[in-house]
Amino acid sequence: MNSWYKRTSMQTKFFLRYIVLLVIVLCFFLVYINWIVIIPLKDDMQDEKRMLAVSINNQIDDYMIAQNQLSQRILSNKQVFNILAAGHISTTTEEGLRHSRILKDSMFQAIGPTMNIRDMIIYDVQGSRIAAFLGFNDTPDSLNSELKERLDSRKVHETSYVLHRENNGIVTFNRAIVDQNGSVYGYLTIQLDQARLNSPTENVADGFALIFDEHYQLIAGMPSEEYDDSQLSQQLQQQSERNGMYVNKAGDYITYVQSEMTGWSTFVVTPRDSVLGPVNSVIRLSILIISGLLLVLFVYIYFSTKNLLLPIRKLRNQISRIQYNNLNVQVNHHTHNNELISLHEAFQDLLLRLQQSIEREKAAVHEEAKARNSALQAQIAPHFIHNVLYLISIAAQEQNYKAVTEMCKHLSENLRYIVSNATHHVSLTEELQYTRHYLSLVHAHYEDDLEWEIIADESADSIQIPRLTIQPFVENCIEHAFSKADPPWRIRIEYKLFNGLWAIEISDNGSGIAPEKIQSIMDNIHRGNTSDIGLQPDQQWGNMGIVNTVHRLQLMYRNRLFFNIFNHPGHEKGVTVLIIASLTDDFY
């Protein structure tokens, strides 16, 4: 990681440092949002749900207070005590009907014009029904024995009552009718209106509310499809406190409040999304704002660092492009960073001074290269003429006048090629044509013992090389490679063009070269040593022709050239000379 950071650009380093600082600031911002906004908002949502449960519980308590006040008005009526003191009288008798009517009148006076209950029933001390205000068909004729035992077993007084849920689901408010001495005269049962009990639970906007009695039986409310009252009743029983809130496995918030008056528990179930909806909205809004802020800051930091480092980057690119032949690169002075203008101006002045100095140096080097090339070429031409005249003299001695004529014709063409071209370099096509004339001269002497082949296409016209480049290698094949090899002797010259490079292969089937001699040739080429080269015809591989020609090519192509000489592998005899250079017009 450390090595990667060192290799990155200055802009990337600036960008990363700004980003780290930005991330730290954003982390503090997120912590601030969480502590100052999200946590208090979440607490407020939870408090709101607790207050809702308390509100439902208070409404049920108010309803029970109203029933307690109603029962007090019945117990304060002396006619009720007188009728109950007389004992049970059948309602089929006139006296029983009169008593029943008096009791109903007393209940009507107590209930008043607004009736918020289902029905009211009065039982005698034995638990038999004496009178009912409305008298529904499902009104029991006698008091539930279990309920009667609860009323009798507990210490009864004027404010005592028992809430009971009948088997048919009707919830009743019950109390014993006692006098000041605690004597029981009968029992009063008020059937509560189920709609009034359900009304507080219907005001829940999100989720639902349920009311359970002290025996964890459902009194009011309707659970959703995902829940049933038995499941919620079991969860309620598992709670150790009277009031609280917890989160179930589904993530929903459960708030429960137990009434001290009734012993009933209000159970409010709120879906998770309802409680955390505003919180999630704040989180999503914060994420959206932060994402937008990050995007804007990323773009701002990127372009800021880019503009800050743009002059330095331009300066670096211009320095990296500067070479010996293009020191006239113009520097762009237009920059928004005034601190770097002086650096650009100084660099521009440096370039101008360097350009003037290098131009003078280039002119001197160019003239020196041309002079060296002329000297090297002058060494080759006399050597070539000497060898050709020697071949002509041999043919004349053999009285082969036709061969002498042909050789003189080819020699005339070659001499015209050497002296008529004003430039120091020619196209490869011209050089190959000159080589053909030379091989024709040699072939006139060796006849069928010599076979040669030149392979090239039209693209050779675009390749420029020094004059008399290929002929020295061919001459060495004839003079030295074939001296210890049996004919027929073969020479193959092949030109290739590929991937911006051109190549010439000159191969023969001669006796080969000793490895130490190849090493000597390459050493002479690398050292650039031609001082010990002469014109003796007994020179071996590595003589003036080979080294001289490679030096001329290196001089022309500015060392953008590869040269190699090697023996053929395996049992194949002969040597190959390989010359590879780049396609370029920038010579010397």
XYZ file of C-alpha atoms in Angstrom:
588
model
C 0.000 0.000 0.000
C 2.832 2.367 0.886
C 4.644 1.670 -2.394
C 1.419 2.243 -4.348
C 0.930 5.592 -2.625
C 4.458 6.633 -3.515
C 3.844 5.807 -7.180
C 0.644 7.844 -7.403
C 0.558 11.290 -8.945
C 0.608 14.470 -6.905
C -3.006 15.170 -7.851
C -4.061 11.771 -6.525
C -2.201 12.402 -3.271
C -3.842 15.810 -2.849
C -7.203 14.293 -3.707
C -6.797 11.453 -1.189
C -5.755 13.821 1.582
C -8.718 16.081 0.953
C -11.024 13.064 0.860
C -9.722 11.795 4.205
C -10.375 15.206 5.733
C -13.808 15.292 4.121
C -14.695 11.829 5.447
C -13.686 12.876 8.971
C -15.900 15.969 8.760
C -18.799 13.907 7.413
C -18.391 11.362 10.213
C -18.690 14.150 12.771
C -21.726 15.424 10.885
C -23.343 11.981 10.981
C -22.637 11.675 14.709
C -24.186 15.095 15.216
C -27.270 14.160 13.208
C -27.603 10.908 15.139
C -27.275 12.481 18.590
C -29.086 15.734 18.026
C -31.809 14.685 15.578
C -32.305 10.955 15.133
C -32.058 9.748 18.750
C -34.327 12.517 20.155
C -36.776 11.989 17.296
C -36.846 8.258 17.974
C -37.383 8.910 21.692
C -40.216 11.314 20.872
C -41.887 8.683 18.670
C -41.646 6.137 21.462
C -42.977 8.613 24.040
C -45.848 9.381 21.711
C -46.790 5.689 21.581
C -46.566 5.434 25.381
C -48.832 8.455 25.726
C -51.275 6.837 23.315
C -51.445 3.717 25.486
C -51.899 5.857 28.597
C -54.630 7.850 26.852
C -56.549 4.682 25.924
C -56.144 3.404 29.469
C -57.420 6.707 30.905
C -60.475 6.613 28.660
C -61.339 3.136 29.945
C -60.791 4.346 33.514
C -63.115 7.315 32.914
C -65.722 4.924 31.585
C -65.398 2.802 34.718
C -65.631 5.891 36.926
C -68.882 6.740 35.173
C -70.204 3.227 35.908
C -69.118 3.524 39.507
C -71.007 6.804 39.804
C -74.028 5.147 38.191
C -73.939 2.303 40.675
C -73.619 4.807 43.536
C -76.843 6.463 42.455
C -78.609 3.087 42.562
C -77.182 2.314 45.991
C -78.319 5.693 47.324
C -81.961 4.965 46.454
C -83.852 3.837 49.587
C -86.637 2.263 47.532
C -84.115 -0.227 46.147
C -83.094 -1.254 49.669
C -86.742 -1.510 50.796
C -87.669 -3.751 47.880
C -84.604 -5.953 48.322
C -85.239 -6.142 52.105
C -88.732 -7.508 51.460
C -87.192 -10.581 49.829
C -87.777 -12.133 46.434
C -91.325 -11.814 45.118
C -92.332 -13.454 41.855
C -92.771 -11.022 39.019
C -95.963 -12.800 38.071
C -97.732 -11.361 41.111
C -99.040 -7.856 41.341
C -96.640 -7.037 44.140
C -93.693 -8.402 42.136
C -94.683 -6.387 39.071
C -94.936 -3.236 41.184
C -91.512 -3.842 42.685
C -90.043 -4.477 39.246
C -91.510 -1.223 37.942
C -90.143 0.734 40.918
C -86.683 -0.736 40.360
C -86.764 0.101 36.645
C -87.859 3.657 37.464
C -84.949 3.923 39.888
C -82.552 2.615 37.207
C -83.981 5.069 34.650
C -83.488 7.973 37.030
C -79.933 6.847 37.726
C -79.007 6.259 34.081
C -80.453 9.505 32.854
C -81.266 10.518 29.273
C -77.856 9.462 27.886
C -77.377 5.744 28.076
C -73.770 4.585 27.771
C -74.334 1.009 28.898
C -75.880 -2.056 27.390
C -78.172 -3.027 30.266
C -78.550 -2.966 34.060
C -79.737 -5.912 36.178
C -80.548 -6.181 39.910
C -80.267 -9.538 41.670
C -81.500 -10.426 45.177
C -79.264 -11.731 47.889
C -79.647 -15.307 46.545
C -78.463 -14.149 43.102
C -81.844 -14.404 41.344
C -82.763 -11.731 38.879
C -85.384 -9.310 40.174
C -85.373 -6.619 37.497
C -83.541 -5.665 34.275
C -83.670 -2.238 32.695
C -83.977 -3.506 29.107
C -84.076 -7.232 29.615
C -82.320 -8.705 26.590
C -82.875 -12.365 25.826
C -79.254 -13.193 26.738
C -79.631 -11.607 30.191
C -79.016 -14.394 32.748
C -81.767 -15.235 35.265
C -79.288 -15.682 38.059
C -75.927 -14.226 38.988
C -72.861 -16.190 37.941
C -71.876 -18.341 40.932
C -68.187 -17.632 40.484
C -68.865 -13.920 40.341
C -71.129 -14.139 43.408
C -68.391 -15.884 45.368
C -65.916 -13.182 44.390
C -68.317 -10.477 45.560
C -69.073 -12.312 48.819
C -65.530 -13.400 49.618
C -63.929 -10.025 49.344
C -64.367 -7.215 51.820
C -67.249 -5.266 50.381
C -67.864 -1.606 50.888
C -69.542 1.159 49.014
C -66.696 1.649 46.501
C -65.918 -1.996 45.808
C -66.767 -3.506 42.437
C -65.739 -6.436 40.249
C -65.281 -6.425 36.497
C -66.247 -9.699 34.879
C -66.319 -11.083 31.353
C -69.239 -13.414 30.647
C -68.953 -16.488 28.466
C -70.815 -14.701 25.692
C -68.134 -11.995 25.704
C -70.199 -9.340 27.518
C -68.200 -7.384 30.062
C -70.029 -6.466 33.262
C -69.506 -4.031 36.113
C -70.670 -5.744 39.347
C -71.012 -4.721 42.922
C -72.884 -5.808 46.011
C -75.780 -3.690 47.285
C -74.855 -3.131 50.928
C -75.917 -0.748 53.639
C -73.723 1.226 55.973
C -73.380 -1.758 58.260
C -72.058 -3.941 55.453
C -75.209 -6.066 55.147
C -75.732 -7.438 51.646
C -79.215 -6.848 50.212
C -78.558 -7.896 46.637
C -76.251 -7.405 43.624
C -76.095 -4.854 40.851
C -74.761 -5.784 37.409
C -74.122 -3.219 34.690
C -73.528 -4.697 31.247
C -70.973 -2.450 29.581
C -71.449 -1.219 26.045
C -68.916 -3.038 23.867
C -68.874 -0.163 21.380
C -67.853 2.190 24.198
C -65.071 -0.191 25.194
C -63.851 -0.501 21.599
C -64.030 3.221 20.907
C -60.666 4.177 22.494
C -58.920 1.351 20.628
C -60.241 2.629 17.298
C -58.362 5.916 17.556
C -55.007 4.304 16.776
C -53.744 5.708 13.487
C -50.930 3.198 13.008
C -51.190 -0.342 14.266
C -53.897 -1.410 16.703
C -54.746 -1.443 20.421
C -56.119 -4.225 22.621
C -57.421 -4.279 26.180
C -56.913 -7.340 28.373
C -58.428 -7.954 31.820
C -56.474 -9.136 34.834
C -56.876 -12.729 33.626
C -55.323 -11.739 30.242
C -58.617 -12.212 28.405
C -59.364 -9.897 25.466
C -61.840 -7.224 26.474
C -61.775 -4.781 23.575
C -59.971 -4.192 20.296
C -59.240 -6.217 17.157
C -55.729 -7.511 16.325
C -54.369 -7.457 12.782
C -54.045 -10.513 10.569
C -50.408 -11.035 11.574
C -51.307 -11.342 15.256
C -53.827 -13.181 17.422
C -54.929 -12.236 20.905
C -53.556 -15.414 22.508
C -50.057 -14.676 21.188
C -50.166 -11.113 22.493
C -51.653 -12.315 25.785
C -48.711 -14.655 26.298
C -46.255 -11.848 25.551
C -48.032 -9.631 28.057
C -47.810 -12.280 30.757
C -44.046 -12.504 30.241
C -43.550 -8.844 31.141
C -42.354 -8.259 34.697
C -43.365 -4.583 34.893
C -46.805 -3.014 34.829
C -45.884 -0.435 32.202
C -43.271 -0.517 29.443
C -42.324 -0.982 25.814
C -40.479 -3.713 23.950
C -39.750 -4.765 20.380
C -40.938 -8.190 19.203
C -39.254 -10.480 16.670
C -41.005 -8.763 13.770
C -39.487 -5.455 14.846
C -42.841 -3.961 15.860
C -43.041 -1.798 18.967
C -45.321 -3.066 21.769
C -46.451 -0.573 24.434
C -48.431 -1.790 27.462
C -49.957 0.098 30.397
C -51.860 -1.504 33.310
C -54.622 0.459 35.024
C -54.475 0.681 38.813
C -58.256 1.168 38.895
C -59.430 -1.753 36.793
C -56.372 -3.995 36.628
C -56.817 -4.069 32.868
C -53.866 -3.682 30.525
C -53.853 -1.596 27.393
C -51.743 -3.203 24.682
C -50.720 -0.973 21.709
C -48.976 -2.627 18.767
C -47.246 -0.180 16.391
C -45.500 -1.368 13.205
C -41.812 -0.651 13.071
C -42.172 1.564 10.014
C -44.716 3.718 11.809
C -42.444 4.360 14.769
C -39.278 4.770 12.741
C -40.943 6.318 9.696
C -39.980 9.911 10.558
C -36.578 8.684 11.739
C -36.023 6.829 8.471
C -37.160 9.897 6.565
C -34.576 11.983 8.381
C -31.924 9.310 7.754
C -32.794 9.084 4.058
C -32.822 12.854 3.738
C -29.476 13.052 5.540
C -28.009 10.360 3.296
C -29.334 12.169 0.230
C -27.894 15.484 1.393
C -24.571 13.882 2.339
C -24.392 11.996 -0.966
C -25.052 15.179 -2.906
C -22.553 17.038 -0.758
C -19.977 14.304 -1.298
C -20.524 14.386 -5.045
C -20.196 18.160 -5.181
C -17.128 18.104 -2.957
C -15.539 15.273 -4.952
C -15.982 17.254 -8.152
C -14.802 20.450 -6.483
C -11.743 18.780 -4.951
C -10.925 17.005 -8.210
C -11.011 20.143 -10.333
C -9.362 22.230 -7.615
C -6.410 19.867 -7.363
C -6.344 19.528 -11.134
C -6.228 23.301 -11.650
C -3.704 23.683 -8.860
C -1.350 21.111 -10.348
C -2.109 21.724 -14.022
C 0.950 23.957 -14.651
C 3.230 21.458 -12.932
C 1.711 18.607 -14.945
C 2.168 20.550 -18.177
C 5.736 21.327 -17.219
C 6.395 17.658 -16.470
C 4.843 16.528 -19.754
C 6.825 19.083 -21.720
C 10.063 18.051 -20.036
C 9.309 14.371 -20.746
C 8.687 15.152 -24.448
C 11.862 17.153 -24.907
C 14.488 15.343 -26.952
C 17.566 16.336 -28.790
C 15.622 17.212 -31.937
C 12.584 19.006 -30.443
C 13.836 21.487 -27.914
C 11.582 24.114 -29.466
C 8.563 22.895 -27.480
C 6.468 25.915 -26.546
C 5.352 26.283 -22.957
C 1.817 27.480 -22.239
C 1.994 30.561 -20.011
C -1.776 30.748 -19.470
C -2.285 29.541 -15.938
C -4.577 30.431 -13.066
C -1.840 29.792 -10.495
C 0.258 32.944 -10.342
C 2.705 31.268 -7.969
C 3.846 29.020 -10.810
C 4.220 31.629 -13.553
C 7.788 32.368 -12.570
C 8.597 28.655 -12.829
C 7.184 28.547 -16.380
C 9.032 31.666 -17.423
C 12.313 30.344 -16.076
C 11.770 27.036 -17.843
C 10.960 28.805 -21.110
C 14.136 30.853 -20.876
C 16.091 27.700 -20.189
C 14.586 26.032 -23.254
C 15.472 28.983 -25.459
C 19.065 28.992 -24.311
C 19.325 25.228 -24.681
C 17.749 25.402 -28.130
C 20.320 27.886 -29.343
C 23.203 25.881 -27.921
C 21.911 22.533 -29.203
C 21.209 23.888 -32.684
C 24.839 24.910 -32.987
C 25.920 21.544 -31.612
C 23.584 19.683 -33.976
C 24.984 21.515 -36.998
C 28.517 20.613 -35.998
C 27.620 16.986 -35.311
C 25.714 16.721 -38.573
C 28.665 17.977 -40.567
C 30.966 15.617 -38.700
C 28.629 12.672 -39.406
C 28.513 13.515 -43.089
C 32.299 13.746 -43.203
C 32.727 10.404 -41.432
C 30.201 8.746 -43.722
C 32.008 10.110 -46.777
C 35.320 8.828 -45.467
C 33.911 5.386 -44.730
C 32.252 5.158 -48.105
C 35.473 6.236 -49.801
C 37.177 3.276 -48.119
C 34.644 0.834 -49.595
C 34.557 2.046 -53.194
C 38.300 1.493 -53.986
C 38.129 -1.908 -52.340
C 35.134 -2.887 -54.474
C 36.742 -1.626 -57.717
C 39.950 -3.475 -56.910
C 38.071 -6.775 -56.434
C 35.990 -6.396 -59.612
C 39.037 -5.530 -61.747
C 40.738 -8.560 -60.317
C 37.819 -10.740 -61.464
C 37.892 -9.171 -64.943
C 41.600 -9.838 -65.241
C 41.072 -13.489 -64.357
C 38.338 -13.791 -67.004
C 40.609 -12.138 -69.591
C 43.397 -14.549 -68.782
C 40.963 -17.375 -69.394
C 40.092 -15.691 -72.728
C 36.410 -15.572 -71.761
C 35.767 -12.430 -73.757
C 31.965 -12.623 -73.478
C 32.250 -12.733 -69.708
C 34.693 -9.831 -69.814
C 32.218 -7.852 -71.908
C 29.327 -8.547 -69.528
C 31.448 -7.790 -66.495
C 32.604 -4.523 -67.985
C 28.985 -3.626 -68.684
C 27.960 -4.393 -65.097
C 31.037 -2.618 -63.789
C 30.080 0.439 -65.793
C 26.595 0.426 -64.247
C 28.042 -0.007 -60.774
C 30.551 2.805 -61.243
C 27.782 5.056 -62.506
C 25.766 4.135 -59.383
C 28.682 4.928 -57.101
C 29.712 8.290 -58.556
C 26.515 9.715 -60.051
C 24.325 9.902 -56.897
C 24.863 13.165 -55.078
C 23.352 11.982 -51.801
C 25.033 9.774 -49.259
C 22.037 7.430 -48.963
C 19.810 5.723 -51.493
C 16.664 3.638 -51.490
C 16.873 -0.042 -50.668
C 15.512 -0.822 -54.136
C 18.465 0.979 -55.743
C 20.918 -0.769 -53.452
C 19.426 -4.171 -54.313
C 19.648 -3.366 -58.030
C 23.295 -2.460 -57.577
C 23.808 -5.779 -55.735
C 22.267 -7.635 -58.661
C 24.848 -6.063 -61.001
C 27.606 -7.058 -58.620
C 26.342 -10.666 -58.351
C 26.053 -10.779 -62.128
C 29.750 -9.803 -62.323
C 30.644 -12.555 -59.902
C 28.380 -15.089 -61.576
C 30.182 -14.517 -64.880
C 33.291 -15.843 -63.199
C 31.859 -18.713 -61.144
C 29.035 -19.609 -63.545
C 26.928 -22.550 -62.288
C 28.901 -22.890 -59.075
C 27.173 -19.760 -57.726
C 23.407 -19.431 -57.107
C 21.889 -16.252 -55.732
C 18.388 -14.940 -54.939
C 17.083 -11.505 -53.957
C 13.556 -11.250 -52.466
C 12.014 -7.776 -52.053
C 8.781 -5.933 -52.792
C 7.807 -2.365 -53.700
C 7.926 -1.170 -50.100
C 11.726 -1.255 -50.356
C 11.461 2.079 -52.231
C 10.664 3.832 -48.934
C 13.682 2.438 -47.071
C 16.803 4.662 -47.077
C 20.261 3.241 -46.436
C 23.862 4.325 -47.158
C 25.209 3.395 -50.580
C 27.217 0.181 -50.812
C 25.591 -1.355 -47.719
C 24.687 -4.873 -48.911
C 27.571 -5.469 -51.338
C 30.307 -5.817 -48.623
C 28.403 -8.693 -46.957
C 27.910 -10.436 -50.328
C 31.577 -9.905 -51.159
C 32.648 -11.529 -47.895
C 30.476 -14.557 -48.704
C 32.178 -15.025 -52.043
C 35.724 -14.267 -50.945
C 35.801 -16.055 -47.602
C 32.671 -18.125 -46.801
C 32.911 -20.296 -49.916
C 36.690 -20.762 -49.829
C 36.383 -23.956 -47.790
C 32.946 -25.105 -48.985
C 32.008 -27.228 -51.972
C 29.794 -25.747 -54.690
C 27.094 -25.012 -55.492
C 27.354 -21.876 -53.369
C 24.102 -20.111 -52.488
C 23.463 -16.536 -51.451
C 19.998 -15.408 -50.373
C 19.019 -11.791 -49.701
C 15.531 -11.214 -48.252
C 13.876 -7.946 -47.302
C 11.014 -7.869 -44.711
C 8.768 -5.107 -43.352
C 6.762 -5.504 -40.134
C 5.499 -3.457 -37.124
C 7.337 -0.250 -37.975
C 10.616 -2.057 -38.608
C 12.449 -3.242 -41.687
C 14.919 -6.102 -41.870
C 17.505 -7.501 -44.278
C 18.731 -11.096 -44.030
C 21.874 -12.086 -45.993
C 22.569 -15.814 -45.696
C 24.908 -18.301 -47.371
C 25.699 -22.017 -47.224
C 29.424 -21.564 -46.678
C 31.724 -23.054 -44.078
C 30.560 -20.743 -41.253
C 32.518 -18.628 -38.797
C 34.344 -19.575 -35.659
C 32.489 -18.324 -32.526
C 35.529 -16.382 -31.338
C 35.678 -14.621 -34.722
C 31.994 -13.629 -34.412
C 32.752 -12.217 -30.974
C 35.701 -10.276 -32.401
C 33.507 -8.785 -35.138
C 30.851 -7.695 -32.622
C 33.498 -6.227 -30.326
C 34.943 -4.176 -33.187
C 31.477 -2.915 -34.050
C 30.709 -1.976 -30.433
C 34.054 -0.227 -30.016
C 33.713 1.588 -33.325
C 37.333 0.560 -34.144
C 38.316 0.811 -37.845
C 41.909 2.035 -37.497
C 43.441 -1.398 -38.022
C 41.404 -2.236 -41.122
C 43.303 -2.566 -44.379
C 42.639 -3.636 -47.935
C 44.520 -6.917 -47.995
C 42.582 -9.569 -49.931
C 43.430 -12.216 -47.352
C 41.408 -10.475 -44.624
C 38.888 -12.769 -42.850
C 35.470 -12.106 -41.288
C 35.416 -8.876 -39.326
C 37.362 -6.998 -42.012
C 36.872 -3.434 -43.161
C 33.733 -4.170 -45.227
C 31.656 -5.630 -42.376
C 32.607 -3.195 -39.598
C 32.649 -0.187 -41.906
C 29.173 -0.904 -43.256
C 27.649 -1.392 -39.796
C 29.244 1.872 -38.612
C 27.756 3.718 -41.560
C 24.306 2.302 -40.778
C 24.636 3.195 -37.093
C 25.766 6.672 -38.009
C 22.818 7.188 -40.318
C 20.155 5.683 -38.000
C 21.612 7.169 -34.822
C 22.054 3.705 -33.324
C 18.348 2.901 -33.821
C 19.605 -0.234 -35.462
C 20.178 -3.887 -34.540
C 22.941 -5.968 -36.117
C 23.723 -9.621 -35.588
C 25.743 -12.335 -37.295
C 25.365 -16.010 -36.432
C 25.990 -19.508 -37.739
C 23.057 -21.612 -38.838
C 21.840 -24.027 -36.136
C 22.132 -27.799 -36.305
C 23.633 -29.496 -39.338
C 22.759 -26.629 -41.641
C 25.896 -24.894 -42.867
C 26.373 -21.223 -43.466
C 26.028 -17.826 -41.834
C 23.239 -15.265 -41.645
C 23.745 -11.532 -41.300
C 20.687 -9.777 -39.823
C 20.100 -6.020 -39.982
C 16.981 -4.521 -38.348
C 16.193 -0.789 -38.190
C 13.199 1.414 -37.492
C 11.189 3.196 -40.152
C 12.284 6.804 -39.805
C 13.157 9.891 -41.806
C 15.241 11.403 -39.020
C 18.753 10.571 -40.187
C 22.114 11.683 -38.843
